[in-house]
mmCIF file of C-alpha atoms and ligand atoms in Angstrom:
data_model
loop_
_atom_site.group_PDB
_atom_site.id
_atom_site.type_symbol
_atom_site.label_atom_id
_atom_site.label_comp_id
_atom_site.label_asym_id
_atom_site.label_seq_id
_atom_site.Cartn_x
_atom_site.Cartn_y
_atom_site.Cartn_z
ATOM 1 C CA MET A 1 0.000 0.000 0.000
ATOM 2 C CA SER A 2 1.203 3.536 -0.759
ATOM 3 C CA GLU A 3 2.370 6.116 1.744
ATOM 4 C CA ILE A 4 -0.102 7.374 4.364
ATOM 5 C CA ILE A 5 -0.929 11.050 3.868
ATOM 6 C CA LEU A 6 -3.639 11.674 6.394
ATOM 7 C CA GLU A 7 -4.503 9.785 9.528
ATOM 8 C CA GLY A 8 -7.184 10.416 12.146
ATOM 9 C CA ARG A 9 -7.205 8.601 15.454
ATOM 10 C CA GLY A 10 -10.225 8.645 17.769
ATOM 11 C CA LEU A 11 -11.668 11.838 16.264
ATOM 12 C CA THR A 12 -14.533 13.002 18.451
ATOM 13 C CA ARG A 13 -16.598 16.177 18.236
ATOM 14 C CA ARG A 14 -19.283 17.280 20.670
ATOM 15 C CA TYR A 15 -21.566 20.302 20.582
ATOM 16 C CA LYS A 16 -23.543 21.932 23.386
ATOM 17 C CA THR A 17 -27.145 22.627 22.449
ATOM 18 C CA ASP A 18 -29.209 25.655 23.568
ATOM 19 C CA THR A 19 -30.853 23.417 26.141
ATOM 20 C CA GLY A 20 -27.492 22.456 27.653
ATOM 21 C CA GLN A 21 -27.490 18.922 26.268
ATOM 22 C CA THR A 22 -24.423 17.408 24.625
ATOM 23 C CA LEU A 23 -24.638 16.209 21.048
ATOM 24 C CA THR A 24 -21.846 13.874 20.001
ATOM 25 C CA ALA A 25 -21.727 14.339 16.235
ATOM 26 C CA CYS A 26 -18.615 12.236 15.707
ATOM 27 C CA ARG A 27 -17.378 9.546 18.060
ATOM 28 C CA GLY A 28 -13.911 8.006 18.116
ATOM 29 C CA VAL A 29 -13.443 7.862 14.340
ATOM 30 C CA ASP A 30 -10.203 6.418 12.934
ATOM 31 C CA LEU A 31 -9.355 7.040 9.297
ATOM 32 C CA THR A 32 -6.374 6.387 7.061
ATOM 33 C CA LEU A 33 -5.854 7.992 3.661
ATOM 34 C CA HIS A 34 -3.099 6.712 1.345
ATOM 35 C CA LYS A 35 -1.346 8.680 -1.391
ATOM 36 C CA GLY A 36 -3.223 8.624 -4.694
ATOM 37 C CA LYS A 37 -6.163 6.709 -3.199
ATOM 38 C CA THR A 38 -9.781 7.548 -2.466
ATOM 39 C CA LEU A 39 -11.504 7.019 0.832
ATOM 40 C CA GLY A 40 -15.276 6.960 0.413
ATOM 41 C CA ILE A 41 -17.569 7.785 3.317
ATOM 42 C CA VAL A 42 -21.260 6.861 3.263
ATOM 43 C CA GLY A 43 -24.168 7.078 5.643
ATOM 44 C CA GLU A 44 -27.542 8.750 6.058
ATOM 45 C CA SER A 45 -27.962 12.413 6.988
ATOM 46 C CA GLY A 46 -26.839 13.048 10.548
ATOM 47 C CA CYS A 47 -24.327 10.170 10.596
ATOM 48 C CA GLY A 48 -21.424 12.553 11.273
ATOM 49 C CA LYS A 49 -19.893 12.738 7.774
ATOM 50 C CA SER A 50 -19.901 16.537 7.600
ATOM 51 C CA THR A 51 -18.537 16.945 11.122
ATOM 52 C CA LEU A 52 -15.742 14.514 10.308
ATOM 53 C CA LEU A 53 -14.901 16.538 7.193
ATOM 54 C CA ARG A 54 -14.800 19.782 9.164
ATOM 55 C CA MET A 55 -12.214 18.197 11.475
ATOM 56 C CA VAL A 56 -10.203 16.716 8.601
ATOM 57 C CA THR A 57 -10.103 20.066 6.790
ATOM 58 C CA GLN A 58 -9.256 21.781 10.102
ATOM 59 C CA LEU A 59 -12.284 24.046 10.059
ATOM 60 C CA GLU A 60 -12.948 22.635 13.529
ATOM 61 C CA GLN A 61 -10.729 21.007 16.112
ATOM 62 C CA PRO A 62 -11.717 17.665 17.617
ATOM 63 C CA ASP A 63 -12.618 17.528 21.312
ATOM 64 C CA GLU A 64 -10.718 14.253 21.473
ATOM 65 C CA GLY A 65 -8.414 12.414 19.112
ATOM 66 C CA ARG A 66 -5.500 13.386 16.895
ATOM 67 C CA LEU A 67 -5.042 14.242 13.233
ATOM 68 C CA PHE A 68 -1.757 13.535 11.437
ATOM 69 C CA TYR A 69 -0.543 14.834 8.072
ATOM 70 C CA PHE A 70 2.450 12.856 6.745
ATOM 71 C CA GLY A 71 2.923 11.616 10.312
ATOM 72 C CA LYS A 72 3.035 15.101 11.827
ATOM 73 C CA ASP A 73 0.447 15.880 14.488
ATOM 74 C CA ILE A 74 -1.576 18.823 13.130
ATOM 75 C CA THR A 75 -4.486 18.606 15.586
ATOM 76 C CA SER A 76 -3.730 21.736 17.548
ATOM 77 C CA LEU A 77 -2.183 23.998 14.919
ATOM 78 C CA LYS A 78 -3.125 27.637 15.297
ATOM 79 C CA GLY A 79 -2.672 30.982 13.565
ATOM 80 C CA GLU A 80 -0.282 31.182 10.633
ATOM 81 C CA GLU A 81 0.792 27.547 10.983
ATOM 82 C CA LEU A 82 -2.820 26.413 10.668
ATOM 83 C CA ARG A 83 -3.465 28.723 7.711
ATOM 84 C CA LYS A 84 -0.406 27.394 5.889
ATOM 85 C CA ASN A 85 -1.304 23.773 6.537
ATOM 86 C CA ARG A 86 -4.849 24.208 5.211
ATOM 87 C CA ARG A 87 -3.539 24.620 1.680
ATOM 88 C CA HIS A 88 -2.613 20.924 1.622
ATOM 89 C CA ILE A 89 -6.184 19.761 2.245
ATOM 90 C CA GLN A 90 -8.763 21.468 0.047
ATOM 91 C CA MET A 91 -12.492 20.977 -0.292
ATOM 92 C CA VAL A 92 -15.080 20.924 -3.069
ATOM 93 C CA PHE A 93 -18.500 21.828 -1.674
ATOM 94 C CA GLN A 94 -21.912 20.470 -2.590
ATOM 95 C CA ASP A 95 -23.613 23.806 -3.209
ATOM 96 C CA SER A 96 -21.557 25.333 -5.997
ATOM 97 C CA SER A 97 -23.946 28.304 -6.295
ATOM 98 C CA ALA A 98 -23.201 29.374 -2.700
ATOM 99 C CA ALA A 99 -19.469 28.635 -2.885
ATOM 100 C CA PHE A 100 -18.567 31.775 -4.853
ATOM 101 C CA PHE A 101 -18.915 35.449 -4.092
ATOM 102 C CA PRO A 102 -21.434 36.602 -6.735
ATOM 103 C CA ARG A 103 -19.445 39.682 -7.728
ATOM 104 C CA MET A 104 -16.236 37.763 -8.349
ATOM 105 C CA LYS A 105 -15.463 36.810 -11.918
ATOM 106 C CA VAL A 106 -14.332 33.257 -12.673
ATOM 107 C CA SER A 107 -10.702 34.368 -12.994
ATOM 108 C CA GLU A 108 -10.865 36.073 -9.576
ATOM 109 C CA ALA A 109 -12.581 33.105 -7.934
ATOM 110 C CA VAL A 110 -9.986 30.631 -9.219
ATOM 111 C CA SER A 111 -7.028 32.868 -8.462
ATOM 112 C CA GLU A 112 -8.146 33.904 -4.964
ATOM 113 C CA PRO A 113 -6.241 31.056 -3.193
ATOM 114 C CA LEU A 114 -3.150 31.812 -5.309
ATOM 115 C CA ARG A 115 -3.269 35.458 -4.301
ATOM 116 C CA ASN A 116 -3.804 34.526 -0.649
ATOM 117 C CA PHE A 117 -0.946 32.069 -0.438
ATOM 118 C CA LYS A 118 1.593 32.874 -3.115
ATOM 119 C CA ARG A 119 3.356 35.993 -4.222
ATOM 120 C CA LEU A 120 2.908 35.750 -7.959
ATOM 121 C CA SER A 121 3.007 38.346 -10.709
ATOM 122 C CA GLN A 122 -0.297 39.073 -12.447
ATOM 123 C CA ARG A 123 1.081 37.360 -15.534
ATOM 124 C CA GLU A 124 1.848 34.184 -13.602
ATOM 125 C CA VAL A 125 -1.587 34.288 -11.932
ATOM 126 C CA ASP A 126 -3.253 34.556 -15.381
ATOM 127 C CA ARG A 127 -1.156 31.654 -16.642
ATOM 128 C CA GLN A 128 -2.137 29.468 -13.685
ATOM 129 C CA VAL A 129 -5.827 30.368 -14.073
ATOM 130 C CA SER A 130 -5.706 29.322 -17.751
ATOM 131 C CA LYS A 131 -4.042 26.032 -16.811
ATOM 132 C CA LEU A 132 -6.618 25.310 -14.110
ATOM 133 C CA LEU A 133 -9.559 26.079 -16.404
ATOM 134 C CA GLU A 134 -8.060 23.790 -19.017
ATOM 135 C CA LEU A 135 -7.587 21.064 -16.407
ATOM 136 C CA VAL A 136 -11.292 21.083 -15.570
ATOM 137 C CA GLU A 137 -12.254 21.460 -19.244
ATOM 138 C CA LEU A 138 -13.688 24.959 -19.056
ATOM 139 C CA PRO A 139 -12.970 27.319 -21.982
ATOM 140 C CA GLU A 140 -10.523 30.104 -21.210
ATOM 141 C CA SER A 141 -13.169 32.599 -22.330
ATOM 142 C CA PHE A 142 -15.085 31.748 -19.146
ATOM 143 C CA SER A 143 -12.547 33.647 -17.061
ATOM 144 C CA GLU A 144 -14.471 36.884 -17.631
ATOM 145 C CA ARG A 145 -17.844 35.394 -16.756
ATOM 146 C CA TYR A 146 -19.601 35.333 -13.380
ATOM 147 C CA PRO A 147 -20.269 31.970 -11.694
ATOM 148 C CA HIS A 148 -24.035 32.601 -11.537
ATOM 149 C CA SER A 149 -24.162 32.701 -15.351
ATOM 150 C CA MET A 150 -22.804 29.150 -15.561
ATOM 151 C CA SER A 151 -24.598 25.787 -15.343
ATOM 152 C CA GLY A 152 -24.392 23.645 -12.185
ATOM 153 C CA GLY A 153 -21.867 21.301 -13.801
ATOM 154 C CA GLN A 154 -19.691 24.193 -14.997
ATOM 155 C CA ARG A 155 -19.779 25.770 -11.531
ATOM 156 C CA GLN A 156 -18.766 22.476 -9.976
ATOM 157 C CA ARG A 157 -15.781 22.304 -12.370
ATOM 158 C CA LEU A 158 -14.945 25.812 -11.229
ATOM 159 C CA GLY A 159 -15.088 24.619 -7.610
ATOM 160 C CA ILE A 160 -12.662 21.809 -8.471
ATOM 161 C CA ALA A 161 -10.327 24.250 -10.275
ATOM 162 C CA ARG A 162 -10.264 26.539 -7.253
ATOM 163 C CA ALA A 163 -9.698 23.645 -4.845
ATOM 164 C CA LEU A 164 -6.747 22.490 -6.981
ATOM 165 C CA ALA A 165 -5.185 25.965 -7.338
ATOM 166 C CA LEU A 166 -2.727 25.381 -4.505
ATOM 167 C CA ASN A 167 -1.826 21.901 -5.674
ATOM 168 C CA PRO A 168 -3.124 20.171 -2.521
ATOM 169 C CA ASP A 169 -2.279 16.608 -1.524
ATOM 170 C CA VAL A 170 -5.820 15.889 -0.411
ATOM 171 C CA LEU A 171 -9.080 16.840 -2.095
ATOM 172 C CA VAL A 172 -12.199 16.470 0.021
ATOM 173 C CA CYS A 173 -15.415 16.208 -1.997
ATOM 174 C CA ASP A 174 -18.450 16.760 0.196
ATOM 175 C CA GLU A 175 -21.472 15.556 -1.786
ATOM 176 C CA ALA A 176 -19.783 17.411 -4.644
ATOM 177 C CA THR A 177 -21.859 15.808 -7.387
ATOM 178 C CA SER A 178 -25.144 15.239 -5.555
ATOM 179 C CA ALA A 179 -26.933 18.266 -6.978
ATOM 180 C CA LEU A 180 -26.016 17.490 -10.607
ATOM 181 C CA ASP A 181 -27.861 15.622 -13.368
ATOM 182 C CA VAL A 182 -26.687 12.029 -13.766
ATOM 183 C CA SER A 183 -24.863 12.633 -17.081
ATOM 184 C CA VAL A 184 -23.068 15.720 -15.701
ATOM 185 C CA GLN A 185 -22.327 13.840 -12.498
ATOM 186 C CA GLN A 186 -20.719 11.037 -14.482
ATOM 187 C CA ARG A 187 -18.423 13.423 -16.364
ATOM 188 C CA ILE A 188 -17.375 15.197 -13.141
ATOM 189 C CA ILE A 189 -16.546 11.829 -11.586
ATOM 190 C CA GLN A 190 -14.466 10.875 -14.658
ATOM 191 C CA LEU A 191 -12.716 14.228 -14.481
ATOM 192 C CA LEU A 192 -11.884 13.743 -10.797
ATOM 193 C CA ALA A 193 -10.543 10.259 -11.530
ATOM 194 C CA GLU A 194 -8.346 11.599 -14.369
ATOM 195 C CA ILE A 195 -7.003 14.427 -12.198
ATOM 196 C CA GLN A 196 -6.351 11.978 -9.377
ATOM 197 C CA ARG A 197 -4.307 9.724 -11.652
ATOM 198 C CA GLU A 198 -2.387 12.630 -13.153
ATOM 199 C CA ARG A 199 -1.561 14.359 -9.864
ATOM 200 C CA LYS A 200 -1.426 11.323 -7.536
ATOM 201 C CA LEU A 201 -4.073 13.137 -5.534
ATOM 202 C CA SER A 202 -5.628 11.566 -2.450
ATOM 203 C CA MET A 203 -9.362 12.058 -2.126
ATOM 204 C CA ILE A 204 -12.030 11.778 0.504
ATOM 205 C CA PHE A 205 -15.314 11.327 -1.306
ATOM 206 C CA VAL A 206 -18.444 11.768 0.766
ATOM 207 C CA CYS A 207 -21.796 10.922 -0.682
ATOM 208 C CA HIS A 208 -25.081 9.299 0.314
ATOM 209 C CA ASP A 209 -25.102 7.401 -2.997
ATOM 210 C CA LEU A 210 -23.374 4.127 -2.151
ATOM 211 C CA ALA A 211 -23.172 2.960 -5.796
ATOM 212 C CA LEU A 212 -21.329 6.147 -6.761
ATOM 213 C CA VAL A 213 -18.960 5.993 -3.788
ATOM 214 C CA GLN A 214 -18.238 2.347 -4.473
ATOM 215 C CA SER A 215 -17.345 3.064 -8.101
ATOM 216 C CA MET A 216 -14.467 5.359 -7.198
ATOM 217 C CA SER A 217 -13.274 4.456 -3.689
ATOM 218 C CA HIS A 218 -10.344 2.242 -2.779
ATOM 219 C CA GLN A 219 -11.622 1.996 0.788
ATOM 220 C CA ILE A 220 -15.134 2.711 2.073
ATOM 221 C CA MET A 221 -16.165 3.709 5.584
ATOM 222 C CA VAL A 222 -19.822 3.276 6.506
ATOM 223 C CA MET A 223 -20.928 5.660 9.251
ATOM 224 C CA TYR A 224 -23.971 5.497 11.480
ATOM 225 C CA LEU A 225 -24.858 7.925 14.271
ATOM 226 C CA GLY A 226 -21.398 9.449 14.524
ATOM 227 C CA GLY A 227 -19.382 6.240 14.444
ATOM 228 C CA VAL A 228 -17.853 3.899 11.881
ATOM 229 C CA VAL A 229 -19.784 0.625 11.659
ATOM 230 C CA GLU A 230 -17.812 -0.935 8.799
ATOM 231 C CA SER A 231 -14.714 -0.224 6.730
ATOM 232 C CA LEU A 232 -13.631 -2.336 3.762
ATOM 233 C CA PRO A 233 -12.025 -2.144 0.305
ATOM 234 C CA GLY A 234 -14.325 -0.482 -2.235
ATOM 235 C CA ASN A 235 -14.125 -3.379 -4.683
ATOM 236 C CA GLN A 236 -15.358 -5.784 -1.998
ATOM 237 C CA MET A 237 -18.398 -3.786 -0.971
ATOM 238 C CA TRP A 238 -20.968 -5.904 -2.820
ATOM 239 C CA GLU A 239 -19.538 -9.289 -1.920
ATOM 240 C CA ARG A 240 -18.176 -8.781 1.580
ATOM 241 C CA ALA A 241 -20.006 -5.962 3.361
ATOM 242 C CA CYS A 242 -21.608 -7.663 6.332
ATOM 243 C CA HIS A 243 -22.798 -5.097 8.868
ATOM 244 C CA PRO A 244 -26.621 -5.171 8.811
ATOM 245 C CA TYR A 245 -26.642 -1.404 8.136
ATOM 246 C CA SER A 246 -24.203 -1.704 5.196
ATOM 247 C CA LYS A 247 -26.327 -4.523 3.797
ATOM 248 C CA ALA A 248 -29.462 -2.415 4.146
ATOM 249 C CA LEU A 249 -27.780 0.427 2.255
ATOM 250 C CA LEU A 250 -26.718 -1.991 -0.491
ATOM 251 C CA GLY A 251 -30.206 -3.468 -0.644
ATOM 252 C CA SER A 252 -31.734 -0.058 -1.246
ATOM 253 C CA ILE A 253 -29.667 0.689 -4.381
ATOM 254 C CA PHE A 254 -31.584 0.863 -7.619
ATOM 255 C CA ALA A 255 -29.685 -0.535 -10.626
ATOM 256 C CA VAL A 256 -30.689 -1.254 -14.217
ATOM 257 C CA ASP A 257 -29.408 -4.843 -14.003
ATOM 258 C CA MET A 258 -31.092 -5.583 -10.684
ATOM 259 C CA ASP A 259 -33.493 -8.464 -10.124
ATOM 260 C CA PHE A 260 -36.845 -6.698 -10.417
ATOM 261 C CA ASP A 261 -38.663 -9.608 -8.776
ATOM 262 C CA LYS A 262 -36.797 -8.810 -5.583
ATOM 263 C CA PRO A 263 -38.159 -5.762 -3.710
ATOM 264 C CA LEU A 264 -35.797 -2.955 -2.768
ATOM 265 C CA SER A 265 -35.058 -3.274 0.937
ATOM 266 C CA ARG A 266 -36.033 -0.370 3.077
ATOM 267 C CA LEU A 267 -34.699 0.490 6.494
ATOM 268 C CA GLU A 268 -37.567 0.610 8.946
ATOM 269 C CA GLY A 269 -37.719 3.323 11.586
ATOM 270 C CA ASP A 270 -35.957 6.623 11.949
ATOM 271 C CA VAL A 271 -32.352 7.258 12.928
ATOM 272 C CA PRO A 272 -32.413 7.813 16.731
ATOM 273 C CA SER A 273 -31.559 11.317 17.932
ATOM 274 C CA PRO A 274 -27.829 11.810 18.560
ATOM 275 C CA LEU A 275 -28.967 13.675 21.695
ATOM 276 C CA ASP A 276 -30.510 10.508 23.025
ATOM 277 C CA LEU A 277 -28.422 7.621 21.770
ATOM 278 C CA PRO A 278 -29.809 4.176 22.545
ATOM 279 C CA LYS A 279 -27.823 2.003 24.935
ATOM 280 C CA GLY A 280 -25.804 -0.760 23.315
ATOM 281 C CA CYS A 281 -25.426 -0.934 19.548
ATOM 282 C CA PRO A 282 -26.564 2.394 18.020
ATOM 283 C CA PHE A 283 -28.237 0.446 15.189
ATOM 284 C CA HIS A 284 -30.224 -1.964 17.381
ATOM 285 C CA THR A 285 -33.491 -0.011 17.113
ATOM 286 C CA ARG A 286 -33.576 -0.713 13.365
ATOM 287 C CA CYS A 287 -31.688 -3.978 13.073
ATOM 288 C CA ALA A 288 -33.589 -7.125 12.054
ATOM 289 C CA GLN A 289 -30.834 -9.283 13.610
ATOM 290 C CA CYS A 290 -30.814 -7.547 16.977
ATOM 291 C CA MET A 291 -30.002 -9.858 19.930
ATOM 292 C CA ASP A 292 -30.332 -9.270 23.691
ATOM 293 C CA ARG A 293 -26.659 -8.417 23.914
ATOM 294 C CA CYS A 294 -27.043 -5.690 21.273
ATOM 295 C CA GLN A 295 -29.330 -3.685 23.556
ATOM 296 C CA GLN A 296 -26.782 -3.635 26.362
ATOM 297 C CA GLU A 297 -23.322 -3.573 24.876
ATOM 298 C CA ARG A 298 -21.862 -1.350 22.166
ATOM 299 C CA PRO A 299 -19.892 -3.476 19.679
ATOM 300 C CA ALA A 300 -16.282 -2.459 19.076
ATOM 301 C CA LEU A 301 -14.833 -2.118 15.586
ATOM 302 C CA ARG A 302 -12.940 -5.370 14.959
ATOM 303 C CA THR A 303 -10.764 -6.582 12.138
ATOM 304 C CA ILE A 304 -12.336 -9.542 10.375
ATOM 305 C CA GLY A 305 -10.255 -9.621 7.190
ATOM 306 C CA PRO A 306 -7.591 -7.709 5.252
ATOM 307 C CA ASP A 307 -8.503 -3.978 5.478
ATOM 308 C CA HIS A 308 -11.928 -5.032 6.720
ATOM 309 C CA GLN A 309 -13.356 -3.957 10.082
ATOM 310 C CA VAL A 310 -16.885 -4.238 11.366
ATOM 311 C CA ALA A 311 -18.649 -3.171 14.575
ATOM 312 C CA CYS A 312 -21.313 -5.797 15.144
ATOM 313 C CA HIS A 313 -21.808 -8.525 17.774
ATOM 314 C CA LEU A 314 -22.570 -11.003 15.001
ATOM 315 C CA TYR A 315 -18.849 -10.880 14.222
ATOM 316 C CA SER A 316 -17.340 -10.358 17.631
ATOM 317 C CA ASN A 317 -17.144 -13.728 19.385
ATOM 318 C CA GLU A 318 -14.746 -15.332 17.020
ATOM 319 C CA VAL A 319 -12.927 -13.381 14.347
ATOM 320 C CA LYS A 320 -14.656 -14.637 11.255
ATOM 321 C CA GLU A 321 -14.631 -13.445 7.686
ATOM 322 C CA CYS A 322 -17.993 -12.430 6.218
ATOM 323 C CA ILE A 323 -19.390 -14.656 3.526
HETATM 324 S S1 SF4 B 1 -24.620 -5.450 17.018
HETATM 325 FE FE1 SF4 B 1 -26.628 -6.355 17.000
HETATM 326 S S2 SF4 B 1 -28.029 -4.656 16.616
HETATM 327 FE FE2 SF4 B 1 -25.988 -3.970 16.110
HETATM 328 S S3 SF4 B 1 -25.854 -4.351 13.945
HETATM 329 FE FE3 SF4 B 1 -24.991 -6.135 14.944
HETATM 330 S S4 SF4 B 1 -26.704 -7.559 15.143
HETATM 331 FE FE4 SF4 B 1 -27.559 -5.556 14.648
#
């Protein structure tokens, strides 16, 4: 496996609510991102994906746990050191229409990070902007346009160009293609894959669409109620995912080659409130395989195969590989 670029250990984030309660949005999450690879993160709304991304991109500090970049502890960086480090981990946001200041032209939006971090002549800035627009397949003539006059797909390319302006090691895509039409989404995904190959870029790809995440991730983490319930290689998702929640997510995917005699599975019940987490396994209120033990004891994340961990009592007595 290639070099580790980013590593999180026990990342935990809590928030105080107006009523004085504590909401644990992310609980003891470990993650490992290798050079040139993609880590996919899936889970329903409220599972902690966005909070985890805010810690990884250093927009927020964890209450517990450590974050390492090339082995260096960057958890508590502050001031100028923090600002400088942020250039290595850049983000593409879901809402491309809100990501740009409406009165900034495309050239200004793309060059803003360059002007903030590098002392470049105007000529060099213009040259870099042209290169970035070419990279994301936008015509150079767009540099004089305003983002609001562009389509959603074009704006998302612009978001990618801006995120790549500082040549980061890690690109974090937070539901970056969710708001796009399927055909546009497909081209953006291809573009990201091409850029990743060319630049040996590491990516964290967050999406609620498991089929899409699976198609481009080397490793997938499935999150539920702030914690990781399963982590496994992306190409083994269909055959080897074994946590009941992962299986439910897989069973709810619609595909053209699916068996139409088989109904799509649907998860019954709502996700419990993170303010009032159930005792034991967080998934037990919705799990068809729930046992007595599940209501009392939270299962730990255990290794059950190469690069495969699962947090479920069905796999905790003896270390067994899922079938
Ligand atoms: S620990 Fe129990 S409730 Fe939780 S997923 Fe496994 S079987 Fe279901």
